[in-house]
XYZ file of C-alpha atoms in Angstrom:
646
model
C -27.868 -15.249 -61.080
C -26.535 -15.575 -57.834
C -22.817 -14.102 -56.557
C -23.111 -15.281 -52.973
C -19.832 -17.187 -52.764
C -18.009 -14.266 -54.673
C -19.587 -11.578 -52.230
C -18.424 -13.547 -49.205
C -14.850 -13.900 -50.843
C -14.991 -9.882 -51.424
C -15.714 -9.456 -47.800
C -13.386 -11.424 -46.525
C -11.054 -9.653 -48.229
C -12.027 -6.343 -46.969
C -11.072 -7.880 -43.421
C -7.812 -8.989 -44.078
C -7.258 -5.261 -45.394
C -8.941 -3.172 -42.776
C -9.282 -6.076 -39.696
C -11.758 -4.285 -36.773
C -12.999 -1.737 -39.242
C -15.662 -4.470 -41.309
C -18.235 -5.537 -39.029
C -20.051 -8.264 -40.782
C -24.466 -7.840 -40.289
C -25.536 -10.773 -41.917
C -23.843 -13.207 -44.828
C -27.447 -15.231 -45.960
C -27.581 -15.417 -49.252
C -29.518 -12.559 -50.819
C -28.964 -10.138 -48.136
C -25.521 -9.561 -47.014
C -25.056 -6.854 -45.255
C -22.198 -5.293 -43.981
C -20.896 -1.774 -42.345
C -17.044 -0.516 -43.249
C -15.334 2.391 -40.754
C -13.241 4.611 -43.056
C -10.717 6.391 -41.356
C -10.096 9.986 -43.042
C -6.598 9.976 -44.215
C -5.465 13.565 -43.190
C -1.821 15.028 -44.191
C -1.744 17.941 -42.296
C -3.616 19.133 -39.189
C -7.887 19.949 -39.673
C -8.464 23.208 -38.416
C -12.485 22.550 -37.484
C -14.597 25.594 -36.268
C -18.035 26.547 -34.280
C -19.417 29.789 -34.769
C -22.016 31.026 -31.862
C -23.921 34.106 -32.281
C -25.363 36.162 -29.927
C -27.541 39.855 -29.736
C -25.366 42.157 -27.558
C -27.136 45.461 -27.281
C -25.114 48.726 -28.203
C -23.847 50.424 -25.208
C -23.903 53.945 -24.129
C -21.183 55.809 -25.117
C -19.153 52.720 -26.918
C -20.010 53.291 -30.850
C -18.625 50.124 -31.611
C -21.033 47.895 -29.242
C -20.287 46.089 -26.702
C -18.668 42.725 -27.011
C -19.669 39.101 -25.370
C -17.271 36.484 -25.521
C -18.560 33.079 -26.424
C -17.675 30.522 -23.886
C -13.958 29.185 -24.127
C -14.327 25.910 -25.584
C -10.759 25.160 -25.420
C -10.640 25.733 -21.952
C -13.754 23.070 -21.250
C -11.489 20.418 -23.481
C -8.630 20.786 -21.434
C -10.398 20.233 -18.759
C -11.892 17.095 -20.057
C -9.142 16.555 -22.169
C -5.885 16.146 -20.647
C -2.759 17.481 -22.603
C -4.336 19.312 -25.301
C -3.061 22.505 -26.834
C -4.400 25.666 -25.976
C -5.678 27.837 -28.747
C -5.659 31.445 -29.229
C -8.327 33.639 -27.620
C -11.736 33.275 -29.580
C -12.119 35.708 -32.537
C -14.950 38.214 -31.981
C -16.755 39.324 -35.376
C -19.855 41.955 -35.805
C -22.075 41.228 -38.374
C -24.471 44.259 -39.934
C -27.673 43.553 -38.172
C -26.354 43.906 -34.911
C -24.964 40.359 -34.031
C -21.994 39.434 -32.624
C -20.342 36.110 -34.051
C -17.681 34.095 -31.543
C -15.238 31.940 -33.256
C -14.114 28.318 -31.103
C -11.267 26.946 -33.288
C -9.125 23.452 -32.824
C -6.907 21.707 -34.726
C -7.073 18.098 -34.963
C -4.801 15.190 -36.549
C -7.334 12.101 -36.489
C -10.962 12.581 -36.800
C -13.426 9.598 -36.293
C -14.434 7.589 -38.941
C -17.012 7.523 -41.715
C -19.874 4.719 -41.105
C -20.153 3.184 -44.667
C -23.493 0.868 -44.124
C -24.109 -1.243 -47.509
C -26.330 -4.106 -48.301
C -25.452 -6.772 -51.288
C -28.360 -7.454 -53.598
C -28.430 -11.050 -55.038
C -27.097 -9.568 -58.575
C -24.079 -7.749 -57.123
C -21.507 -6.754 -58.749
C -22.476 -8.475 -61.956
C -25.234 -5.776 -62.347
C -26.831 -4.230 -59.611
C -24.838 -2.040 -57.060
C -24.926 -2.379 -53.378
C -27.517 -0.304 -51.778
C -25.459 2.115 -48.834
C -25.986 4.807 -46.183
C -23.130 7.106 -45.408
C -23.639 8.794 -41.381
C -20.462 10.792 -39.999
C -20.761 12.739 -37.205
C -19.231 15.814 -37.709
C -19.621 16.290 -41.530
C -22.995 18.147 -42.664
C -25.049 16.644 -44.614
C -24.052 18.728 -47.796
C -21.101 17.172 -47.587
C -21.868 13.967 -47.156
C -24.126 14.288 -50.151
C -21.804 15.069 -52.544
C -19.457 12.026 -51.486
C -22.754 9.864 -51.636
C -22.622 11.436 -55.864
C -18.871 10.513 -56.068
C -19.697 6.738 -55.134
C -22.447 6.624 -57.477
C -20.202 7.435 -60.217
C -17.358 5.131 -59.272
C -19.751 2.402 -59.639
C -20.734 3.549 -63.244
C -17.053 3.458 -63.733
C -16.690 -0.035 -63.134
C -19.833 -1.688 -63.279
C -20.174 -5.184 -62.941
C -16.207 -5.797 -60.831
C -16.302 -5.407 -56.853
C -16.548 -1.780 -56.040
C -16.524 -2.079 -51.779
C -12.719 -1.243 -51.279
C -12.763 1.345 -54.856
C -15.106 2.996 -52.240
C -13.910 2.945 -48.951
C -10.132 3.999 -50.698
C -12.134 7.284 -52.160
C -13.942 8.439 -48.888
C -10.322 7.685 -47.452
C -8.870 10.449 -49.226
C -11.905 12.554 -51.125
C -13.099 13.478 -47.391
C -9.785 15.587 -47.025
C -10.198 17.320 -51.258
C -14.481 17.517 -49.934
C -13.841 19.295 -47.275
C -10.908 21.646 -48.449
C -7.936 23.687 -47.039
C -9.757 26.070 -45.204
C -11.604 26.205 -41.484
C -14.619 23.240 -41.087
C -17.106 24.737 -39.699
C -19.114 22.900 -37.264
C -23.413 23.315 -37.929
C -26.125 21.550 -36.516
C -27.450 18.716 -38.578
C -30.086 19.655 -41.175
C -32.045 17.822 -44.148
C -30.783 17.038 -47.158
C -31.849 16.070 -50.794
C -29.676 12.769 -50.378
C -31.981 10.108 -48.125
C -27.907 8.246 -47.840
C -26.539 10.931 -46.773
C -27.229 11.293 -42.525
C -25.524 13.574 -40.284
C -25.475 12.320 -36.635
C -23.718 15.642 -35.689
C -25.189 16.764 -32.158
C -27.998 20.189 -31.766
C -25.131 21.443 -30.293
C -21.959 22.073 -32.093
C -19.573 23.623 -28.920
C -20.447 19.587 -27.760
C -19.496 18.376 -30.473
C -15.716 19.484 -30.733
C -15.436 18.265 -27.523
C -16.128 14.992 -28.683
C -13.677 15.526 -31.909
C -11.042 16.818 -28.856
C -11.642 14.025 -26.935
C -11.530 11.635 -30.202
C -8.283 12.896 -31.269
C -6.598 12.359 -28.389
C -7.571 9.102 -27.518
C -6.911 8.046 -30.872
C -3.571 9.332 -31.099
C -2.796 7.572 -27.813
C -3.993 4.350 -28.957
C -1.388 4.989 -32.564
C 1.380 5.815 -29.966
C 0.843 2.584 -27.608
C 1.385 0.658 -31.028
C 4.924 1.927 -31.730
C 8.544 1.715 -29.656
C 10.013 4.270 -27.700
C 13.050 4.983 -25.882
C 12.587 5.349 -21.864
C 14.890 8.480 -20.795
C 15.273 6.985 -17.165
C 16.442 3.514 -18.249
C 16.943 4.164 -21.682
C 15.638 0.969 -22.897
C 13.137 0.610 -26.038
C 9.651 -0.458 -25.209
C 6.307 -0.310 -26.798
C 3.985 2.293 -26.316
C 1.601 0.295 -24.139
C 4.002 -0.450 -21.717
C 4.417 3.513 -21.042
C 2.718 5.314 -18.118
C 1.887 9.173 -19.242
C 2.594 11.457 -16.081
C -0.444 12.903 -16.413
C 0.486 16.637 -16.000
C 2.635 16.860 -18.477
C 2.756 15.194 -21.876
C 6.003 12.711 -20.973
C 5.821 9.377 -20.378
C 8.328 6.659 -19.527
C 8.169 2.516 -19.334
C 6.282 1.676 -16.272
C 9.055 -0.318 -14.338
C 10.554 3.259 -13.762
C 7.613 4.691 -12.724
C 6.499 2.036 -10.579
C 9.854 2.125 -8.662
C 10.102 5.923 -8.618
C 6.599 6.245 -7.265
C 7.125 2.972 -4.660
C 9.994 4.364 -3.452
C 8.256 7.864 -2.672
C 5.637 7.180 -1.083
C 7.441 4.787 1.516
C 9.486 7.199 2.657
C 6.919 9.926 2.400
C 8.628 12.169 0.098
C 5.555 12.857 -2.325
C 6.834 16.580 -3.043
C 9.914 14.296 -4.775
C 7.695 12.820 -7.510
C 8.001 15.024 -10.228
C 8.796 14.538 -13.449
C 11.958 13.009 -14.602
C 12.868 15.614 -16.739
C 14.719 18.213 -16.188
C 12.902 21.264 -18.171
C 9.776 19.658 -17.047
C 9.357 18.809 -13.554
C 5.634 18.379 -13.255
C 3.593 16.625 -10.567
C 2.427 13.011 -10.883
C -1.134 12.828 -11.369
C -3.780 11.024 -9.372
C -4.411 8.568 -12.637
C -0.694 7.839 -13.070
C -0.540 6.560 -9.402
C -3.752 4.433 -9.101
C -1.733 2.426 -12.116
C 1.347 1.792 -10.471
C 0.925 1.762 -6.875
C -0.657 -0.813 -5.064
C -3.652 -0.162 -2.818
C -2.202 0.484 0.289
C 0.367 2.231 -1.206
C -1.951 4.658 -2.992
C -3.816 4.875 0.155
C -0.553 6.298 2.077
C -0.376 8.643 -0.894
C -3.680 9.661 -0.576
C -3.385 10.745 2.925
C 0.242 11.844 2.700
C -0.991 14.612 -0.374
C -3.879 15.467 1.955
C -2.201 16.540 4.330
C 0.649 18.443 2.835
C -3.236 20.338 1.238
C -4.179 20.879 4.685
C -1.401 22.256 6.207
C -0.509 24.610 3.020
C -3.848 26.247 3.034
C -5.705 25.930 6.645
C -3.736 27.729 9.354
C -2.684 26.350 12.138
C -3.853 22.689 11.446
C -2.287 19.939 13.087
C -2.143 15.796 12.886
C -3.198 13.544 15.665
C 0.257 11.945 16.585
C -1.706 8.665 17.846
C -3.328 8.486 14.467
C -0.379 8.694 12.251
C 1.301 5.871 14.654
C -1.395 3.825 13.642
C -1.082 4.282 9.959
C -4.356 6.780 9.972
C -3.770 10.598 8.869
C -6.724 12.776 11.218
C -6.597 16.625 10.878
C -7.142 18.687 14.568
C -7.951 22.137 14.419
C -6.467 23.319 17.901
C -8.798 25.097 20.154
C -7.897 28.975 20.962
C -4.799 29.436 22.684
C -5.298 30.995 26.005
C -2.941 33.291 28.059
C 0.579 31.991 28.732
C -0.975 28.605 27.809
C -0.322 26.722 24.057
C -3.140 25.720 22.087
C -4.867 22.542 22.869
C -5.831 19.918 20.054
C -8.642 17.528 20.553
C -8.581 14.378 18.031
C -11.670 13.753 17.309
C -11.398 10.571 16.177
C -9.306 8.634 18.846
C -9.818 11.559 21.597
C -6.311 11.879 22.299
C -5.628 15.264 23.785
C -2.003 16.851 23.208
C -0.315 19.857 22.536
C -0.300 21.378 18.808
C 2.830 23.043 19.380
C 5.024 19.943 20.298
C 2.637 17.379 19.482
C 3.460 15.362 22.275
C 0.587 15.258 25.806
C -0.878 17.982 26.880
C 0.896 20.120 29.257
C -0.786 23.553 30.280
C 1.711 26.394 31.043
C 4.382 23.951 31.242
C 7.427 24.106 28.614
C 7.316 21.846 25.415
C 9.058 18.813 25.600
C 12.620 18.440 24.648
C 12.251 16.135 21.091
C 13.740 12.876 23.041
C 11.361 12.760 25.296
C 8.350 13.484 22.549
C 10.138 10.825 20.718
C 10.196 8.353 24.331
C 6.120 9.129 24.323
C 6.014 8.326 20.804
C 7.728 5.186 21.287
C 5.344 4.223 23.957
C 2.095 4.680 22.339
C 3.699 2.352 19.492
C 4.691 -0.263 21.647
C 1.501 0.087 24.042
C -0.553 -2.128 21.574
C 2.833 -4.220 20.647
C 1.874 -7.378 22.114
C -1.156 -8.678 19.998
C -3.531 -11.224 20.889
C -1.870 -13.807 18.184
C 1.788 -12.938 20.337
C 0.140 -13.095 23.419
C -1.166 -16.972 22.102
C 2.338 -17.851 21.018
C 3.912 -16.577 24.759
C 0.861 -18.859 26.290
C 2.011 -21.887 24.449
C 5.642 -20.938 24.858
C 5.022 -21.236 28.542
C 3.117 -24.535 28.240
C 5.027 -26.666 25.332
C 8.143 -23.879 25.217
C 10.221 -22.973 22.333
C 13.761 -24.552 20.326
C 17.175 -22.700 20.356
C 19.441 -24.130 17.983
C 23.589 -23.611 18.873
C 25.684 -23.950 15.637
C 29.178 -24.838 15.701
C 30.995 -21.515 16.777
C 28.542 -19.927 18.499
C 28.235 -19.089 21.733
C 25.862 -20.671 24.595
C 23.113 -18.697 25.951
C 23.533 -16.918 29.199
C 22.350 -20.015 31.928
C 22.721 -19.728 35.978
C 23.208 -23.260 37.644
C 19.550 -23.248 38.350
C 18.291 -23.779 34.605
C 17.447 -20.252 33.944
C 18.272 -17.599 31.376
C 20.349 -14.612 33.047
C 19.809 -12.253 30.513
C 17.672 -11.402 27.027
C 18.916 -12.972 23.913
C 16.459 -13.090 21.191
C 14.040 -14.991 21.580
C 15.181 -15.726 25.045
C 14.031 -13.461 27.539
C 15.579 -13.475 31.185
C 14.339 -16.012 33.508
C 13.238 -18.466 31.491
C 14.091 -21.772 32.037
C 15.953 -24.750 30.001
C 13.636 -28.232 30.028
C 15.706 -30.527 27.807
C 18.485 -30.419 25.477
C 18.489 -32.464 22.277
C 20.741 -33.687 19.777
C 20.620 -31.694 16.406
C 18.793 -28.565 14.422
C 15.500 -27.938 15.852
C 14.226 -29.088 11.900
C 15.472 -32.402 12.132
C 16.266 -33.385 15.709
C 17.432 -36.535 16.673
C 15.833 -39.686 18.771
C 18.100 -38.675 21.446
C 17.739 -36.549 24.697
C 20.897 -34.986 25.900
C 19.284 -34.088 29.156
C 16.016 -33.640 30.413
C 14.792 -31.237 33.655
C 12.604 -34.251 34.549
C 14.786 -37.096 34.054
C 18.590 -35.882 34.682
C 20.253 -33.792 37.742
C 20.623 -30.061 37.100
C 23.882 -30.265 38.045
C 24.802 -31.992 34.740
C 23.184 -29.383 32.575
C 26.511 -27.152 32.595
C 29.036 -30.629 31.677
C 26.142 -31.599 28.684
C 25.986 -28.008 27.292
C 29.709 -27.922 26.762
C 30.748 -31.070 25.907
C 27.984 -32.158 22.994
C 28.906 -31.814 19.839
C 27.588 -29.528 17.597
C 24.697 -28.755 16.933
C 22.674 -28.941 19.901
C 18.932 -27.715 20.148
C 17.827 -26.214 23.887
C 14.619 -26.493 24.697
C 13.271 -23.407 27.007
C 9.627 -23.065 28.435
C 8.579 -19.260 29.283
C 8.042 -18.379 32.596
C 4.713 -16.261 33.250
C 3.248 -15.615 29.962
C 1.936 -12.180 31.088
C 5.356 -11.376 32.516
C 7.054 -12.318 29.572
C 4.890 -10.244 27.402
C 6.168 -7.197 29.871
C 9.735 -7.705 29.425
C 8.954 -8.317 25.242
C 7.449 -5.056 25.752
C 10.236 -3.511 27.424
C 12.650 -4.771 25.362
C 11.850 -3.402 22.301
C 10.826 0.186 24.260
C 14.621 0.028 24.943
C 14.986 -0.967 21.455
C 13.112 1.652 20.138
C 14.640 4.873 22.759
C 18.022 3.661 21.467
C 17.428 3.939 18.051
C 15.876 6.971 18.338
C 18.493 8.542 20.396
C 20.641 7.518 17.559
C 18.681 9.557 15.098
C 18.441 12.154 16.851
C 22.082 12.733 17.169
C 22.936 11.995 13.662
C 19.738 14.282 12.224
C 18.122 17.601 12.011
C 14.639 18.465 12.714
C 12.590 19.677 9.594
C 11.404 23.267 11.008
C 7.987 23.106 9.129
C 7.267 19.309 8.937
C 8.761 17.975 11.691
C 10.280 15.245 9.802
C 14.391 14.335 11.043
C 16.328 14.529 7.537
C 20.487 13.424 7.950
C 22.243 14.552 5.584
C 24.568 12.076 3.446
C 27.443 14.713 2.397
C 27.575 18.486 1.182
C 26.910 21.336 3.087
C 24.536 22.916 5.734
C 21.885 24.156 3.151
C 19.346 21.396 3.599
C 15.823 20.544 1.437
C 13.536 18.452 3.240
C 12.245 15.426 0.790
C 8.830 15.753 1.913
C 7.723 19.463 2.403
C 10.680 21.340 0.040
C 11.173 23.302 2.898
C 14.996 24.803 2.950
C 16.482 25.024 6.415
C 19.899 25.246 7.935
C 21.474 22.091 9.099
C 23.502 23.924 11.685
C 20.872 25.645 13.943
C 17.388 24.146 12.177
C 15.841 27.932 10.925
C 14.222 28.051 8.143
C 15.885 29.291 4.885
C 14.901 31.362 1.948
C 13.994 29.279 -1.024
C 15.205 32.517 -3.475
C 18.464 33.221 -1.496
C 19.527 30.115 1.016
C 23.292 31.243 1.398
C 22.632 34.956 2.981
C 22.100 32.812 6.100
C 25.587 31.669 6.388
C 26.845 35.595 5.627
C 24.686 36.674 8.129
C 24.921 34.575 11.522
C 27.277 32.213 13.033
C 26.715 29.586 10.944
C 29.286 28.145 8.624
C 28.660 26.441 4.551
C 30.125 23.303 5.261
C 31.515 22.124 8.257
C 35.204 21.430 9.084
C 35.039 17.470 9.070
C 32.810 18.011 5.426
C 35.757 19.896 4.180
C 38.188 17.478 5.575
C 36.222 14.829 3.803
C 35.645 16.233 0.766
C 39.751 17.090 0.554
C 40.112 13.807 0.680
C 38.079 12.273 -1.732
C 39.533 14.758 -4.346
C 42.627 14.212 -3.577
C 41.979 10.300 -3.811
C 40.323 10.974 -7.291
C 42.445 13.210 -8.704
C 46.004 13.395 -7.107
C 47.777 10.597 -5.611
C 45.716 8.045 -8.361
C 46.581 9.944 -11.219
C 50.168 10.536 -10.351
C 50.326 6.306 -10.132
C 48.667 6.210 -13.392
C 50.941 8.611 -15.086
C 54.193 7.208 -13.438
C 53.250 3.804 -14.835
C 53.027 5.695 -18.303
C 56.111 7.128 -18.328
C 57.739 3.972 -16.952
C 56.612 2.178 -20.156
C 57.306 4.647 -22.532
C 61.135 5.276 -21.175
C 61.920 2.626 -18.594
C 63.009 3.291 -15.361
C 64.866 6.765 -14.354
C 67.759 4.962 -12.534
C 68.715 2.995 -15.968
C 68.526 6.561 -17.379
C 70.891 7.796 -15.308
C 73.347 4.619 -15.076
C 73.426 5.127 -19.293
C 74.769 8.665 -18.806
C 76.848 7.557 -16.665
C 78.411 5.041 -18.570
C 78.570 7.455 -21.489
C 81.022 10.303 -20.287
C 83.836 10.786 -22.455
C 87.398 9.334 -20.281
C 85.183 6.585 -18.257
C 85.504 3.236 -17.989
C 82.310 1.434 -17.234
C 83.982 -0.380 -14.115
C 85.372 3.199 -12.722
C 81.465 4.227 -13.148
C 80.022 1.880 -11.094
C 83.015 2.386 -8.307
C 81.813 6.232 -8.591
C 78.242 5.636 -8.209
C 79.099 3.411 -4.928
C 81.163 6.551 -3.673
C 78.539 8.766 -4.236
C 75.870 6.853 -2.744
C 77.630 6.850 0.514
C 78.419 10.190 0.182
C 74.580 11.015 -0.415
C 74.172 8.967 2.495
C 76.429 10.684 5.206
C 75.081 14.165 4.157
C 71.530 12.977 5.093
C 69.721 12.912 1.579
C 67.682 9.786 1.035
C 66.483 8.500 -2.777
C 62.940 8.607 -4.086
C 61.685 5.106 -3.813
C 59.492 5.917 -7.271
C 62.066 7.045 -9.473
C 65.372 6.962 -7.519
C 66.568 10.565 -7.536
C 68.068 11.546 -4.741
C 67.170 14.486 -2.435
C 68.295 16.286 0.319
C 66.211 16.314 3.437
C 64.317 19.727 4.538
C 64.626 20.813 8.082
């Protein structure tokens, strides 16, 4: 009798319960075959073991032998596994003959799942059973016997109904009862009585609980992905999978944060800053955490922005090409020996630039180290050496052939023109001494059929009265004068550009003392951390602090906590956030809860005993002129009056 379409129904039934965990081998009639992943179903925390035993020889003079520690197998999983917990030291245990036994212990909360391989006869389940093979691999093959026993007796139990799922529920929770309370202990695989029963444990069993380490945790991350959790940063709920572990540490948060944090960072080149978010914590970022939120060039300036902070930190004296960085490259020099009354020189190898390790700007023998504006006017120069590219060089050729649009909007003012047709001074994009060819009607997107003037057509003398007198807007037409010229004066230009900004920095900054970096501080006082080496320094004079006691500096020399304009400031903003605010605030409180203080006072008035209300207001007139002559003057809040102070 054939139960082909009631096997298939029983198997697709099994999928709908346990989804990825059937994997269907073949559905022909007669010899379905199937395999079904049972996942242990653990309450509490496995505590699995390896035992290693090795001869140590009795020493001389130590009765008790001498002792060999097996090989710290937690140590190689944390290496391999990030996060995991660290264990207590291996136990060490003597056995009679002379043998030392080394105990490797771990505790794991999911361990990988039983392969349940089974094969449908034609008669199943009216009266035969499925044939099966059970294969874990990390139970021994005792073990699995004994399971293998169990099923056969669930299926004398209920011969002849579907016994697939009875099965898979039992290993689900008999594996835990099999296996017991106590330590696992990891063996070798052997050979068993049971043909169904097969071990696929490794020869080696320290390999092994690697694997069951590395299992665990993958497996738990995978459970963790599926659920929602609460980012501390944004505090928003997200799922698991959309959560970027740090790496270092075991926190994670939703990956908009980190992407922004880490973004942000590395573009200004504070990579000592990315830590984590929490405050007990504070652990680095790892390498794995950036690659999946930074794009590549962005990882690449990470890269060579952690390499060199390596570099610096542990070889001596190491400097970076200043020509390099400029050009977005990060090349370590090792400066030659310094000689007599001479600084070191440093050789890049890679662009051959020779300068001076000390000051990093050109070499200059026995003379003294540049001031920092001028290092910062070389700087600028090398930038802007290579400023003019071939494509701007193209566009300044065709400028001076065809020439270039400048549109004049209602309101603004006319370029700077001499009554030849020429530019008189730079006005982006116009650069002095180019000259005007034609003017037209309208934006330079959508000019009109009309020519205003033209250099070939009209008199130059009517250039001036057709500037001023078209209505708005008007697009000038300019043509570059020699395009190699005009690529010197570009160059210029933003050389000016560049000094001036600088110069700017420069007053409104502090050198860092060990990086070099210029760090400005926002508010607060002189005790400074630079963002990108965590050096502390004083803001003041530039020395360097120390990182356990910053303030002795300020005791000790010249230089004061917080300057007088800080103070001034930060008087100020107190004051504005707790005094003058607060006292408006409270005035308007007591003004609605009583009404105003001059009513007040014009009732009590009105209520002395022997007063007539009109004789009242005659005496408050009287007084008020009196108040008046003897110099007091009224509050304009609350109206009392109050005599001036000398």
């Amino acid at each position: 009798m054939s139960c082909h379409s009631e096997q298939l129904d029983e198997v697709e039934a099994l999928q709908a319960i346990y989804h990825e965990d059937v994997e269907i081998l073949c559905d022909d009639e007669g010899s379905v075959s199937l395999v079904v992943h049972i996942h242990p179903d653990l309450a509490q925390k496995l505590l699995l073991r390896v035992e290693v035993t090795a001869e140590t020889p009795v020493t001389e003079g130590d009765p008790k032998g001498g002792y060999a520690e097996a090989p710290n197998v937690m140590e190689m999983a944390r290496r391999k596994v990030a996060g995991s917990a660290a264990p207590a030291k291996p136990a060490l245990a003597r056995s009679e003959s002379g043998q030392h036994v080394s105990h490797a212990e771990a505790e794991l909360q999911h361990l990988p799942p039983l392969r349940l391989q089974l094969k449908l006869p034609a008669d199943y389940p009216s009266s035969s059973p499925p044939t099966f093979q059970l294969a874990s691999s990390w139970l021994d093959v005792d073990v699995l016997s004994v399971l293998c026993e169990s099923l056969d007796q669930k299926w004398l139990e209920a011969e002849g109904s579907p016994i697939i799922f009875t099965w898979a529920e039992a290993l689900r929770y008999e594996v835990p009862e099999a296996i017991g309370t106590g330590p696992v202990v990891l063996r070798a695989p052997g050979d068993g009585s049971d043909q169904r029963a097969r071990s696929e444990c490794t020869s080696e069993p320290m390999q092994t609980l690697l694997d069951l380490l590395l299992y665990d945790k993958c497996r738990g991350l995978d459970l963790w992905k599926q659920q929602q959790h609460l980012c501390n940063i944004c505090f928003s709920e997200q799922p698991g999978s959309q959560f970027i572990h740090l790496g270092e540490c075991s926190h994670a948060f939703c990956r908009t944060c980190v992407t922004a944090m880490a973004s942000l960072h590395v573009t200004e080149g504070s990579i000592a800053e990315l830590l984590c978010p929490e405050p007990s914590c504070r652990a680095d970022f790892s390498s794995q955490a950036l690659a999946e939120v930074l794009e590549e060039e962005q990882y690449e300036r990470w890269h060579g922005l952690k390499l060199q902070r390596v570099l610096v930190s542990e070889l001596e004296g190491v400097v970076f090409c200043p020509r390099c960085e400029e050009g977005g490259r990060e090349t370590p020099v090792l400066p030659d020996e310094a000689v007599e009354n001479e600084p070191p020189v440093a050789r890049c190898g890679r662009c051959e630039y020779v300068f001076c390790s000390k000051c990093s700007g050109l070499y200059h023998g026995r003379d003294p180290c540049l001031h920092p504006e001028e290092r910062a006017q070389q700087a600028a120069m090398r930038r802007l050496q290579g400023a003019c590219g071939v494509a701007e060089k193209r566009k300044l050729q065709r400028e001076a052939t065809k020439g270039y649009l400048v549109c004049v909007s209602e309101g603004e003012d006319l370029p700077l023109i001499d009554a030849a047709g020429y530019a008189t001074e730079d006005q982006d994009p116009i650069l002095a001494g180019d000259s005007v060819k034609a003017v037209h009607a309208g934006v330079p997107e959508r000019i009109t059929a009309s020519t205003l003037w033209e250099a070939q057509r009209d008199n130059i003398c009517n250039l001036g009265q057709v500037l001023l007198e078209s209505p708005r807007p008007i697009s000038i037409r300019f043509r570059r004068g020699n395009a190699t010229q005009a690529a010197n004066r570009l160059k210029e230009r933003r050389l000016m550009e560049e000094l001036l900004t600088l110069k700017e920095i420069a007053r409104e900054s502090q050198v860092c003392p060990n990086c070099h970096v210029r760090v400005q501080r926002s508010a607060g006082c002189n005790h400074m951390t630079c963002t990108r080496c965590r050096t502390h320094f004083c803001y003041r004079c530039g020395k360097k602090l120390d990182p356990e006691m910053p303030y002795n500096h300020f005791s000790a020399t010249g230089c004061t906590t917080f300057d007088t304009e800080e103070v001034r400031r930060m008087a100020m903003q107190q004051r504005d956030r707790q005094g003058q605010g607060f006292i408006d605030v409270e005035l308007e409180r007591l003004r609605e809860e009583f009404g105003e203080q001059r009513d007040l006072f014009a009732q009590f008035e009105r209520q002395r005993p022997g007063v007539r209300p009109e004789r009242a207001v005659r005496l408050g007139r009287r007084n008020i002129a009196d108040r008046l002559r003897n110099g007091e003057v009224q509050c304009p809040s609350c109206g009392q009056w109050n005599g001036c102070l000398e």
